[in-house]
Coordinates of C-alpha atoms and ligand atoms in Angstrom, one line a residue:
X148 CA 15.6 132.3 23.1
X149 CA 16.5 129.6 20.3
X150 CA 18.9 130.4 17.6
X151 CA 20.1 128.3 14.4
X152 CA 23.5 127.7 14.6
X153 CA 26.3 125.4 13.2
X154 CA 27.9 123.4 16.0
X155 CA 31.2 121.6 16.3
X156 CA 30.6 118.9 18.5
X157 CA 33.9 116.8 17.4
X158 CA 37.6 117.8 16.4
X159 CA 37.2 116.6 12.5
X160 CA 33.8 116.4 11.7
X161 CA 31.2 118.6 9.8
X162 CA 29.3 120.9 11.7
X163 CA 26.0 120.1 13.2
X164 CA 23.1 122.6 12.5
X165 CA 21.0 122.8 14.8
X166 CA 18.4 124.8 16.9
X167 CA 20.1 125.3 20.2
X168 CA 19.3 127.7 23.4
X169 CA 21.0 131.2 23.5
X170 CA 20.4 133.1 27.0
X171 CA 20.1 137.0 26.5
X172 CA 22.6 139.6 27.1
X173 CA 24.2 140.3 30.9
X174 CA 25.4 143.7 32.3
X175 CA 27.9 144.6 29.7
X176 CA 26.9 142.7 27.1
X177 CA 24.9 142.7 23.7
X178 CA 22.7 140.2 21.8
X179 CA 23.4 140.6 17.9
X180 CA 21.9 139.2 15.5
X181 CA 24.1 137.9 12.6
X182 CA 23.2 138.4 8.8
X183 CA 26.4 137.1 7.2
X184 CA 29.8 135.5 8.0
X185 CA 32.6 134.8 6.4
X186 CA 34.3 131.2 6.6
X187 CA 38.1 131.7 7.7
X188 CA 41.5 129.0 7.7
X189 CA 41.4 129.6 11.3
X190 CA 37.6 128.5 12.0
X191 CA 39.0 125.2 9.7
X192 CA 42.1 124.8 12.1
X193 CA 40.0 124.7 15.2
X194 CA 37.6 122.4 14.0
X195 CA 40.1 120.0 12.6
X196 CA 41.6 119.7 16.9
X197 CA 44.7 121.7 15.7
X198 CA 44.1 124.2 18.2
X199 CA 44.8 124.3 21.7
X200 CA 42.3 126.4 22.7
X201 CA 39.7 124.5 20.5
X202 CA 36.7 123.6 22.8
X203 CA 33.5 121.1 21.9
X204 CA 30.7 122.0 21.4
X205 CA 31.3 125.0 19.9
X206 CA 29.9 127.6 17.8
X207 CA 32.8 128.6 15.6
X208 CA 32.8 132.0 13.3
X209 CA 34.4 134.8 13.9
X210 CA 34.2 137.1 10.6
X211 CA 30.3 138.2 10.7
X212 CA 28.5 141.2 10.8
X213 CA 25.1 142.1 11.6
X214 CA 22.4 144.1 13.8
X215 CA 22.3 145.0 17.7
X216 CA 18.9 143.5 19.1
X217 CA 19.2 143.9 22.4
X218 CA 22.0 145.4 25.2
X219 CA 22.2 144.0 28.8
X220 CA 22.6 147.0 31.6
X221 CA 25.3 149.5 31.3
X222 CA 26.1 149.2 27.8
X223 CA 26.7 152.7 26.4
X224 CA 28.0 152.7 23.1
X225 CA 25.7 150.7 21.6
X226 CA 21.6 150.7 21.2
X227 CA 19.1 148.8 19.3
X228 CA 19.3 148.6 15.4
X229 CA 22.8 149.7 15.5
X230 CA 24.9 147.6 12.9
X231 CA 27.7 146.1 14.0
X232 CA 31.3 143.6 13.0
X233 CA 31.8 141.5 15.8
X234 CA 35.6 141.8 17.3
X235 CA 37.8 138.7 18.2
X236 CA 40.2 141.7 19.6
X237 CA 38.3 143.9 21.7
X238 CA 39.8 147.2 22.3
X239 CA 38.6 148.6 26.0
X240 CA 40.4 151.3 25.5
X241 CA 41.5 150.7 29.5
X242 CA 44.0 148.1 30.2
X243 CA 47.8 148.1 30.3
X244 CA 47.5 146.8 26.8
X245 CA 45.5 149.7 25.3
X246 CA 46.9 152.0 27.1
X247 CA 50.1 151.2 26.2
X248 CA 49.7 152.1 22.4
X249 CA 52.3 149.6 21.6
X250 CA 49.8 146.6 20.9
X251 CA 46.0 146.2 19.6
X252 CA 46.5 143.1 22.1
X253 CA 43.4 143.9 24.5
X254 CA 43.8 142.1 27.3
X255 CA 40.6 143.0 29.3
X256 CA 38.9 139.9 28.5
X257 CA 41.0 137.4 26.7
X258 CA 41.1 134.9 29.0
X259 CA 37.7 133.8 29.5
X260 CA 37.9 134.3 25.8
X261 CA 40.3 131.3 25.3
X262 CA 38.1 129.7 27.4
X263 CA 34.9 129.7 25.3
X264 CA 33.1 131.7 28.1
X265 CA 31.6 135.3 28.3
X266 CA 32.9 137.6 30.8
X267 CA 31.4 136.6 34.2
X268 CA 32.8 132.7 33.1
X269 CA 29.7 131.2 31.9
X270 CA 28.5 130.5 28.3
X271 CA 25.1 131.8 26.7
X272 CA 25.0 129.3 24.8
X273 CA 23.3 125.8 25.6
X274 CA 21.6 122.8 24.1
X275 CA 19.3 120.5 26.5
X276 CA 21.5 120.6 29.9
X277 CA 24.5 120.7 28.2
X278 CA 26.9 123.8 28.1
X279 CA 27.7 125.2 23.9
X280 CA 30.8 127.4 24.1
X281 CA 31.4 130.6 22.3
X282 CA 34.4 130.7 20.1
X283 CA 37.2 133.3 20.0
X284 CA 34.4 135.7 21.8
X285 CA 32.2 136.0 18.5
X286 CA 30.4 133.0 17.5
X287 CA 29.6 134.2 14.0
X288 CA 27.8 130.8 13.6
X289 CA 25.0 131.4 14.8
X290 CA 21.8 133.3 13.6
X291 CA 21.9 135.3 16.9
X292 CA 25.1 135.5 19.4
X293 CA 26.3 137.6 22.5
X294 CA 29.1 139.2 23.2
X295 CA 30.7 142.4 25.4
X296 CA 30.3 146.0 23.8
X297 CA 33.8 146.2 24.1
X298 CA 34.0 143.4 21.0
X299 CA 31.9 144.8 19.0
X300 CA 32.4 148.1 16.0
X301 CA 29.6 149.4 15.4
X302 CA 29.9 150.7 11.4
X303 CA 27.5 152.6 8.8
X304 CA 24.2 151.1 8.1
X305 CA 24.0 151.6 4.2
X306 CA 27.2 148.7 4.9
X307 CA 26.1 145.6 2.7
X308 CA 26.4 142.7 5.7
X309 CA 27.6 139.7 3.3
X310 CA 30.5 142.2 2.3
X311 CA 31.6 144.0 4.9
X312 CA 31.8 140.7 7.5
X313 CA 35.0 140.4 5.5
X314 CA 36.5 142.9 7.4
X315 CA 35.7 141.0 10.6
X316 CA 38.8 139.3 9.8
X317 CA 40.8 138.6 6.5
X318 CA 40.7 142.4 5.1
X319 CA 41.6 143.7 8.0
X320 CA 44.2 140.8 9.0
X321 CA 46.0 141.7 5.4
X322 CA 45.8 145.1 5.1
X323 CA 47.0 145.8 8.7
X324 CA 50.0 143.3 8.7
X325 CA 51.1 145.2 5.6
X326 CA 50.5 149.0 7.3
X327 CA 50.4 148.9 11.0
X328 CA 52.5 145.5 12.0
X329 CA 55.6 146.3 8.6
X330 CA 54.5 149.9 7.8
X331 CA 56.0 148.7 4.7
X332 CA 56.9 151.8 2.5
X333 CA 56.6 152.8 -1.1
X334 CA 58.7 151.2 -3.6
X335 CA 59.7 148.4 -1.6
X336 CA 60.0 145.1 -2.9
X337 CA 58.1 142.4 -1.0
X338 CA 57.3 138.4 -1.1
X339 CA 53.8 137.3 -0.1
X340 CA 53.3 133.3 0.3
X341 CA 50.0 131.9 0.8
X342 CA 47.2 133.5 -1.4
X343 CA 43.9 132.7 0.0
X344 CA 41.7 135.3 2.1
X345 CA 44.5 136.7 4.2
X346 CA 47.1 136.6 1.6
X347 CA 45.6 138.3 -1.7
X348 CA 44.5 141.2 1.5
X349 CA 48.4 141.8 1.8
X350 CA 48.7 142.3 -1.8
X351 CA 45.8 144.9 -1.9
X352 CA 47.9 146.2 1.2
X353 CA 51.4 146.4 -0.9
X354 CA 49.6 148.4 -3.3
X355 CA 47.6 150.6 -1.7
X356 CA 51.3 151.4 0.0
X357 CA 52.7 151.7 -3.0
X358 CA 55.3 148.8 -2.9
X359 CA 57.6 148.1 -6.4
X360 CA 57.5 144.3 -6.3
X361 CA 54.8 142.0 -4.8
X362 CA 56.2 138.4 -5.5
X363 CA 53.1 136.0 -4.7
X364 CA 54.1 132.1 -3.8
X365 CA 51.3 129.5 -3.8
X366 CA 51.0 125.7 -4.8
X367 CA 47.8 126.7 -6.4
X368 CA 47.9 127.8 -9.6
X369 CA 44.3 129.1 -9.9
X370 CA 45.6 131.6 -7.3
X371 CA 48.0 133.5 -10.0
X372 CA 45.0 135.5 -12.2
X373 CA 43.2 136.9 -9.2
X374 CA 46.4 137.5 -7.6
X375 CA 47.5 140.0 -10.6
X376 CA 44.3 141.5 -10.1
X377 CA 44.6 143.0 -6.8
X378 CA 48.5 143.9 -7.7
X379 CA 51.4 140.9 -7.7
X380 CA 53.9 141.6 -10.4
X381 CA 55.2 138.3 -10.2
X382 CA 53.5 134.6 -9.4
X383 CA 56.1 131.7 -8.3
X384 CA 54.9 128.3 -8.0
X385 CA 57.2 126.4 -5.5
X386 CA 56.8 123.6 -7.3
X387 CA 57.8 124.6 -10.5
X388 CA 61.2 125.9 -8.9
X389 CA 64.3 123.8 -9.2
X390 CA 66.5 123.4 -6.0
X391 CA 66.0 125.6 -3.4
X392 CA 63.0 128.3 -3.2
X393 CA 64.8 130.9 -0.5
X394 CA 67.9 131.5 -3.2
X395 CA 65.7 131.6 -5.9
X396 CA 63.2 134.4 -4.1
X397 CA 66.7 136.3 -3.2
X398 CA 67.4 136.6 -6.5
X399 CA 64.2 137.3 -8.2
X400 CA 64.5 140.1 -5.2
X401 CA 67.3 141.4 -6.3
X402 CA 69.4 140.6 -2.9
X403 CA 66.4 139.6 -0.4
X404 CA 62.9 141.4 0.3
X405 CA 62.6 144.3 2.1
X406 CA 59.4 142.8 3.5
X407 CA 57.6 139.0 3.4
X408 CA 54.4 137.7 4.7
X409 CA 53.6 134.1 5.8
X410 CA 49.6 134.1 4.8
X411 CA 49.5 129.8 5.3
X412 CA 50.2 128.4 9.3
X413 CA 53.4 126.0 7.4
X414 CA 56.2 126.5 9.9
X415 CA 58.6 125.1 7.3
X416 CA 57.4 128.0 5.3
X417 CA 57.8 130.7 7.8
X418 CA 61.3 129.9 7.9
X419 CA 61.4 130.5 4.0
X420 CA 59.7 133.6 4.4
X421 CA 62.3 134.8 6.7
X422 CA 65.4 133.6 5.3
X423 CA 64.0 135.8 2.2
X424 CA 64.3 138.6 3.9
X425 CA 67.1 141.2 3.3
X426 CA 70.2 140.7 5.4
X427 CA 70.4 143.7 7.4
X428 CA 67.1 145.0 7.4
X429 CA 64.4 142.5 5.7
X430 CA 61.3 142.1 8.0
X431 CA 59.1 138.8 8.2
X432 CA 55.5 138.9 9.4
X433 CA 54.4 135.4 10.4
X434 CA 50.2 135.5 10.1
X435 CA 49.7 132.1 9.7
X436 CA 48.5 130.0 13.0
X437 CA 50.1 126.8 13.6
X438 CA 48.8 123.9 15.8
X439 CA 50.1 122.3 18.6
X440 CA 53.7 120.8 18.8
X441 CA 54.4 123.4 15.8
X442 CA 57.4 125.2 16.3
X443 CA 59.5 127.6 14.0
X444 CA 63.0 127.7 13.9
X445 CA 66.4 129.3 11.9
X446 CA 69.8 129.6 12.8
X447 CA 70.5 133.0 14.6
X448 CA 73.1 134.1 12.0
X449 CA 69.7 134.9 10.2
X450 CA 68.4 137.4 12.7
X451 CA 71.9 138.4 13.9
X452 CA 72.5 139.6 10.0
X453 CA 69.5 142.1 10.7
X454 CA 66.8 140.6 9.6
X455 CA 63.2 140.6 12.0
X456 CA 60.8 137.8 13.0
X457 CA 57.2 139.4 14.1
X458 CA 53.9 138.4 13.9
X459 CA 50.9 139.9 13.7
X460 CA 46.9 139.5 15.1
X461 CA 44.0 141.2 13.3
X462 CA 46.4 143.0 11.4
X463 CA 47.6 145.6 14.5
X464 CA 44.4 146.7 14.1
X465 CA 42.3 148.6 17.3
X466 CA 38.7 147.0 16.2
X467 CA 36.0 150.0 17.3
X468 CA 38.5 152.5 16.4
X469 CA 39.5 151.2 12.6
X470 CA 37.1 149.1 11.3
X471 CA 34.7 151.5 10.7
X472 CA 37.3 153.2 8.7
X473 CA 37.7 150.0 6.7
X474 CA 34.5 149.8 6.2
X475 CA 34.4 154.0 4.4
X476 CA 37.4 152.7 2.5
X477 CA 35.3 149.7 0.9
X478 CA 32.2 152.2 0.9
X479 CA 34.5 155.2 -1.1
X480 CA 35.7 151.8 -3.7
X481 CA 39.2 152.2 -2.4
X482 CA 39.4 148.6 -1.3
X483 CA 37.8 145.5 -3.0
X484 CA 36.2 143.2 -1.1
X485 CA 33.5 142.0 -4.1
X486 CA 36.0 140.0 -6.1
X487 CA 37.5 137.9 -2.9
X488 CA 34.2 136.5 -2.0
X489 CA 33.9 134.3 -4.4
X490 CA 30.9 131.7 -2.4
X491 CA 27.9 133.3 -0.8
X492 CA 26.0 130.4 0.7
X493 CA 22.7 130.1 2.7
X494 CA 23.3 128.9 6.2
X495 CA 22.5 124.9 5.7
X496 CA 25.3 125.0 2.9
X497 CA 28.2 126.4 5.5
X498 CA 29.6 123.0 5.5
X499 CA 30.2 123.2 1.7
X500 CA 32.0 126.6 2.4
X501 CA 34.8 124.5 4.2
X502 CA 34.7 122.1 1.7
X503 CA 35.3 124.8 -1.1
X504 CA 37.9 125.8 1.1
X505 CA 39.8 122.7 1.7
X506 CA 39.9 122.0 -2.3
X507 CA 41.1 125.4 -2.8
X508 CA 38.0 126.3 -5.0
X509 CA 36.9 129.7 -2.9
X510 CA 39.0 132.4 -1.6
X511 CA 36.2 133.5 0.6
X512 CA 32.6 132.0 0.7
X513 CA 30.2 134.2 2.8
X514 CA 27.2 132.3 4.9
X515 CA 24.0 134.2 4.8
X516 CA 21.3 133.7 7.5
Ligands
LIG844 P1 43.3 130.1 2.8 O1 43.1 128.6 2.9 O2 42.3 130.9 2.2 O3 44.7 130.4 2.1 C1 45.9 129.6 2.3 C2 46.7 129.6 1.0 O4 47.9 129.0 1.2 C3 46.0 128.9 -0.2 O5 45.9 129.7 -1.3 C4 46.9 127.7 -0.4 O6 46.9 127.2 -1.7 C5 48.3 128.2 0.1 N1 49.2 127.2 0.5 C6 49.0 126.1 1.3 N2 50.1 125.4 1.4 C7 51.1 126.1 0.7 C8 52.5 125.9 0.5 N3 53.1 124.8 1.1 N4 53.2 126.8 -0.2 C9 52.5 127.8 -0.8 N5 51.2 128.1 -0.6 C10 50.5 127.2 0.1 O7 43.6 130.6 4.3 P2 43.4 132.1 4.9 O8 42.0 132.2 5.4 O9 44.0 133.0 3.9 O10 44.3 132.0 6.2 C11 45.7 131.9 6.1 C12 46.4 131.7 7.4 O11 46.3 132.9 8.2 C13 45.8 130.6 8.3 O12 46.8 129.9 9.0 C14 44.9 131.3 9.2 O13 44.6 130.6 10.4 C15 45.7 132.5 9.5 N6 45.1 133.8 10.0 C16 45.7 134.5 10.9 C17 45.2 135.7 11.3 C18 45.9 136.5 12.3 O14 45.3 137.5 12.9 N7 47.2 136.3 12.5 C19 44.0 136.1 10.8 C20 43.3 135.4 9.8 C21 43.9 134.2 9.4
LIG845 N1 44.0 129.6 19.8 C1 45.2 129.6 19.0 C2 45.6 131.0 18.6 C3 45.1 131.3 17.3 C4 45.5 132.8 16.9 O1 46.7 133.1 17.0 N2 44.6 133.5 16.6 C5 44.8 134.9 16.1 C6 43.7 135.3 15.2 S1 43.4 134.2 13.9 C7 42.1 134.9 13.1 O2 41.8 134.2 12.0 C8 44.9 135.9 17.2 O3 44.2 136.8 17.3 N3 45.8 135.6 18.1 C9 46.0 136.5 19.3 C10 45.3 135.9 20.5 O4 45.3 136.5 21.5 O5 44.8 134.7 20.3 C11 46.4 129.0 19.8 O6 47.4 128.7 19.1 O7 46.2 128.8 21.0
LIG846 ZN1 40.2 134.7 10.7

């Protein structure tokens, strides 16, 4: 079949729409057709060649949701019309990962994953004679992509799509690092930095949890309102800080946060973010990606004086198992979603939506199909 999508043929360069060939689903897997996606930091650091995984041609997109049109032999859990949030972390429920219950780090089919393949190593995706890759397993760019049952949760059908895509990604990313990765605690006093689609999630997270103090840190002052809106009690610009920003945070702490979230990819800021951290027992979750070459660094006095260094992907979360439940919690108005998407665009626009992005004008803009 043919199906509108937005390619990346070159590291750097806008993406290409086009109408390109999409074969249907194999054993195992199910052809979806997406009604909205979200646009994510990490589909930007692919496409700018950050990534070492980043393959072209591509379709990027990785935060959609939409409606099962058709499953390839033996698929079980899913049937036609079902609605469905595509999965960048499958959960099989079956390997050594899963069954560990120490990780949401499905292993079952990551490495074909990584490289832009389906399952059985080839791509469904093709334009003339030449090979399109899928991208992190999902392909959310695209009008109508494949994947394996085992990426996809299926969710309520009274769901709106060009919400609830959100939780593809960046709700679940924000709230889970602050839950399942910290399992931060009430009244605790925590340090967020970054406060785009991931970061102003961890704030929603810190209250939900009941934290005391939620210290947001962003260069971007239009970041500060919506910020207090979903729950930071206190907005610090690094650049209106004189000398340095880790003893200023400590103090404003009151002796170091109990918890602190990187929500940017800046290794030079995921050192701050842990050298904020309370000696003894402050914890530092590193969600940001970085590229290439980037590494992190500290001296070990800092993690032999108690505090932690973890990271976190999709928020801990087990995809089929709690994304439905994210998706009752936006459905019962216990989470907001509404106010974070702040661009919905129709498909020829998505280029625009990374544009927004780069000028810091949107915290999330949805692409509807
Ligand atoms: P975003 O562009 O919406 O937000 C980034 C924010 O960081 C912006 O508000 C920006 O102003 C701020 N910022 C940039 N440089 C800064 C600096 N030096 N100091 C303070 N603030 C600064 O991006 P996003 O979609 O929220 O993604 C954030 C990061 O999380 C990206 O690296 C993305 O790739 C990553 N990510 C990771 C996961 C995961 O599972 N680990 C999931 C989603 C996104
Ligand atoms: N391909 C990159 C890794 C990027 C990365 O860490 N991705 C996160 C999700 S970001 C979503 O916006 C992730 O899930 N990581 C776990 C995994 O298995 O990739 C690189 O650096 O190679
Ligand atoms: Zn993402």
């Amino acid at each position: 079949m043919k199906t509108r999508a937005a390619v990346a043929r070159e590291a750097g360069k806008p993406l290409s729409l086009e109408t390109i060939d999409l074969d249907g689903p194999r054993e195992g897997e199910v052809l979806v057709e997406i009604k909205a996606t979200g646009i994510c930091h990490t589909d930007e650091f692919t496409l700018s060649g950050g990534d070492p995984e980043g393959l072209f041609p591509s379709v990027l997109g990785h935060e959609g949701a939409g409606v099962v049109v058709e499953v390839g032999r033996n698929v079980t859990s899913l049937k036609k019309g079902d609605h469905v949030i595509p999965l960048y972390t499958p959960e099989c429920r079956q390997c050594e990962y899963c069954l560990s219950r120490k990780t949401n780090l499905c292993v079952a089919i990551r490495a074909t994953q990584g490289r832009g393949v389906m399952p059985d190593g080839t791509s469904r995706f093709s334009s003339g004679k030449d090979t399109v890759f899928h991208y992190m397993g999902t392909s959310t760019f695209s009008n109508f992509t494949v994947l394996p049952e085992i990426a996809l949760a299926k969710i309520r059908e009274d769901a709106p799509f060009d919400k609830v895509c959100y939780i593809g990604c960046g709700v679940t990313t924000g709230l889970g690092a602050v839950m399942n990765t910290a399992k931060v605690e009430a009244g605790a006093r925590c340090v967020v930095f970054g406060l785009g689609g991931i970061g102003l999630n961890v704030i929603q997270g810190l209250r939900m949890v009941g934290a005391e103090m939620i210290v947001g840190v962003d260069i971007n002052p239009r970041r500060k309102e919506m910020a207090e809106k979903f729950g930071m009690t206190h907005f610090v610009n690094p650049e209106e800080v004189e000398g340095d920003l880790v003893p200023y945070l400590v103090d404003l702490t009151k002796g170091g946060a109990d918890y602190t979230f990187e929500c940017i990819g800046n290794t030079k800021i995921m050192r701050q973010a842990l050298e904020c951290a309370h000696r003894g027992w402050g914890k530092s979750v590193i969600i940001g990606v970085a590229g290439s070459g980037q590494e992190i660094s500290t001296r070990p006095f800092q993690l032999v004086t108690g505090r932690t260094w973890m990271g976190t992907a999709f928020g801990g979360a087990r995809g089929r198992t709690d994304v439905p439940r994210i998706v009752d919690w936006y459905m019962d108005g216990k989470i907001n979603i509404d106010s974070l998407i702040t661009h919905v665009l129709p498909f020829k626009d998505i280029n625009e939506g990374f544009d927004l992005m780069r000028r810091g004008e949107s915290i999330r803009s949805v692409v509807v199909f």
